[in-house]
Amino acid sequence: MRVLLVGSGGREHALALKLAEGPTPVELFAAPGSDALKALGTCLPLPADDLGGLQAWCRAERPDLVVVGPEAPLVAGLGDVLSDLGIPVFGHGAATARLEGSKDFAKAFMVRHGIPCAASVTVRDLAEGEALIRSWPHPYPVVLKADGLAAGKGVVLAPDEASALATLREFLAGAFGEASRTVVLEEALVGMELSQHVLVDATPGRSAYALLPACQDHKRIFEGDRGPNTGGMGAFGPIPFLGPEDLAVLERDLVAPTVRGLQADGLEGRGVLFLGVMWTVSGPKLLEYNVRFGDPETQVLMQLLDEDLAPLLLAVAEHRFEGRALHLRPGCAITVVLAAEDYPMGARKGVPIELGLPDCTVIHAGTRRAEGRWLTNGGRVLNLAARAPDRAEARARIEAGLPQIAWPGMQVRRDIGLRALEHLRAGRGVRDPW
Ligand code: AMP
Ligand code: GLY
């Protein structure tokens, strides 16, 4: 099967490694891909946001399947442009991608379809927003969200009124361009956060979906969940204290109404939806939708999935998915991100990496090859991923692999999955304080 993978990061490398596992033979093309992806296929000199270039390549080459990694091309309509050519695309059209591309649209969708979520109000006018903050009825922090895509930096949890007002002014003045000229003010939810990925194949006439294992990301740069937010410093799954009855609640309250909502609104589902969930004392609530696989959650999910990936994604792309339970490997998977010096404020690029042979999967997120060696080339540089019968063993496998990789300024969190392990060992469940 000839597959075009759009993107270049760790998520795409993990997807490409899984596609290469087969059993279906895959001839892989990546746009733009990376030096690591060159080992698995042909990289095309086409950026992920070059809709015209990708359209022209697909018209000429007619791939059997296109898999779109990042959200920006989906929000811009890549899924529509390619499916209009009659090419199967695993990736939602622009109308559905608004669930990630506009927080206001997503919140209205949640409210319309009775999906539990934080109370919120959308603001475009400064005076109105300031008045709302001055009479904020919920406990602090106030959550301020830029409506549009802001490269993962558009959410601020303001601890007090003064900082909420300051953030509101910056956002409305265009801190993220048009993306922040509309702001969603939201009640802060307290609880345990998790990432729930769902394969969704939905048209107004039929629907099928399948849950992937729930994962947990670690967003802060430093151990103990301290320091600034990042794109994600590591993840693990499944979540050990999320039992079958908890997953049934998650499916009933959040997933099923989402799929029914898509159908009711005439929105096509043709890819993955990644639900950002906060499990509060009153049950799971939806924080946000993403219309693509998470990074680094994908690196965990691909370790756990026991499926022939190319035909599975093709079935969703062609609206033939049966909505069956997915085959999973037993045990737990963990991925740990190795990040560059200065990340997340910046990223020191071009630093030579010492890379040995760790006994776990090495995923390239932001590297480049020059003169026979790997160099840092992004904020998140490499990921180590491992699967083992239990969390402690998966963590130990990563720990054993870490000394095989080094560069000056490398940042790594050694506590990925640790809090969950302690929660489990203390006999606590998802309803207990996190
Ligand atoms: P995002 O950049 O949209 O992925 O959101 C960043 C993070 O902000 C989420 O992963 C949550 O940790 C946090 N967040 C978003 N909304 C809320 C909320 N209503 N209450 C508490 N935390 C939130
Ligand atoms: N790991 C969070 C995300 O992909 O948005």
mmCIF file of N, CA and C and ligand atoms in Angstrom, residues 11 100 195 217 219 231-232 274 288 290 292-297 380, ligand 2:
data_model
loop_
_atom_site.group_PDB
_atom_site.id
_atom_site.type_symbol
_atom_site.label_atom_id
_atom_site.label_comp_id
_atom_site.label_asym_id
_atom_site.label_seq_id
_atom_site.Cartn_x
_atom_site.Cartn_y
_atom_site.Cartn_z
ATOM 1 N N ARG A 11 5.565 12.120 16.612
ATOM 2 C CA ARG A 11 4.304 11.423 16.325
ATOM 3 C C ARG A 11 4.378 10.728 14.970
ATOM 4 N N GLU A 100 -10.932 21.613 16.945
ATOM 5 C CA GLU A 100 -9.643 22.003 17.528
ATOM 6 C C GLU A 100 -9.285 23.434 17.138
ATOM 7 N N SER A 195 -5.690 11.685 28.386
ATOM 8 C CA SER A 195 -5.847 11.836 26.932
ATOM 9 C C SER A 195 -6.578 10.614 26.409
ATOM 10 N N ASP A 217 -0.394 12.362 29.744
ATOM 11 C CA ASP A 217 0.739 13.169 29.289
ATOM 12 C C ASP A 217 1.317 13.904 30.509
ATOM 13 N N LYS A 219 2.830 17.548 31.040
ATOM 14 C CA LYS A 219 3.023 18.761 30.232
ATOM 15 C C LYS A 219 4.122 19.675 30.738
ATOM 16 N N GLY A 231 4.951 20.939 25.045
ATOM 17 C CA GLY A 231 4.062 20.117 24.219
ATOM 18 C C GLY A 231 3.830 18.741 24.820
ATOM 19 N N GLY A 232 4.592 18.390 25.847
ATOM 20 C CA GLY A 232 4.478 17.073 26.483
ATOM 21 C C GLY A 232 5.865 16.473 26.663
ATOM 22 N N PHE A 274 -8.996 13.243 19.733
ATOM 23 C CA PHE A 274 -8.233 13.108 20.977
ATOM 24 C C PHE A 274 -8.929 14.030 21.965
ATOM 25 N N GLU A 288 -11.087 19.688 26.079
ATOM 26 C CA GLU A 288 -10.891 20.151 24.694
ATOM 27 C C GLU A 288 -10.880 18.964 23.747
ATOM 28 N N ASN A 290 -8.923 17.564 20.255
ATOM 29 C CA ASN A 290 -7.887 17.677 19.241
ATOM 30 C C ASN A 290 -8.323 16.760 18.110
ATOM 31 N N ARG A 292 -6.433 15.237 15.922
ATOM 32 C CA ARG A 292 -5.270 14.481 15.432
ATOM 33 C C ARG A 292 -4.702 13.699 16.618
ATOM 34 N N PHE A 293 -3.744 12.830 16.320
ATOM 35 C CA PHE A 293 -3.092 12.070 17.381
ATOM 36 C C PHE A 293 -2.248 13.009 18.254
ATOM 37 N N GLY A 294 -2.167 12.706 19.533
ATOM 38 C CA GLY A 294 -1.326 13.477 20.452
ATOM 39 C C GLY A 294 0.144 13.122 20.287
ATOM 40 N N ASP A 295 0.961 14.062 20.681
ATOM 41 C CA ASP A 295 2.402 13.860 20.686
ATOM 42 C C ASP A 295 2.887 14.279 22.066
ATOM 43 N N PRO A 296 3.318 13.402 22.948
ATOM 44 C CA PRO A 296 3.856 12.067 22.703
ATOM 45 C C PRO A 296 2.911 10.891 22.946
ATOM 46 N N GLU A 297 1.596 11.106 23.064
ATOM 47 C CA GLU A 297 0.706 9.966 23.320
ATOM 48 C C GLU A 297 0.804 8.899 22.227
ATOM 49 N N ARG A 380 11.661 19.267 21.217
ATOM 50 C CA ARG A 380 11.624 17.862 21.629
ATOM 51 C C ARG A 380 12.458 17.100 20.612
HETATM 52 N N1 GLY B 2 0.402 15.867 24.069
HETATM 53 C C1 GLY B 2 -0.607 16.817 23.874
HETATM 54 C C2 GLY B 2 -0.934 17.134 22.490
HETATM 55 O O1 GLY B 2 -0.516 16.460 21.562
HETATM 56 O O2 GLY B 2 -1.678 18.091 22.278
#
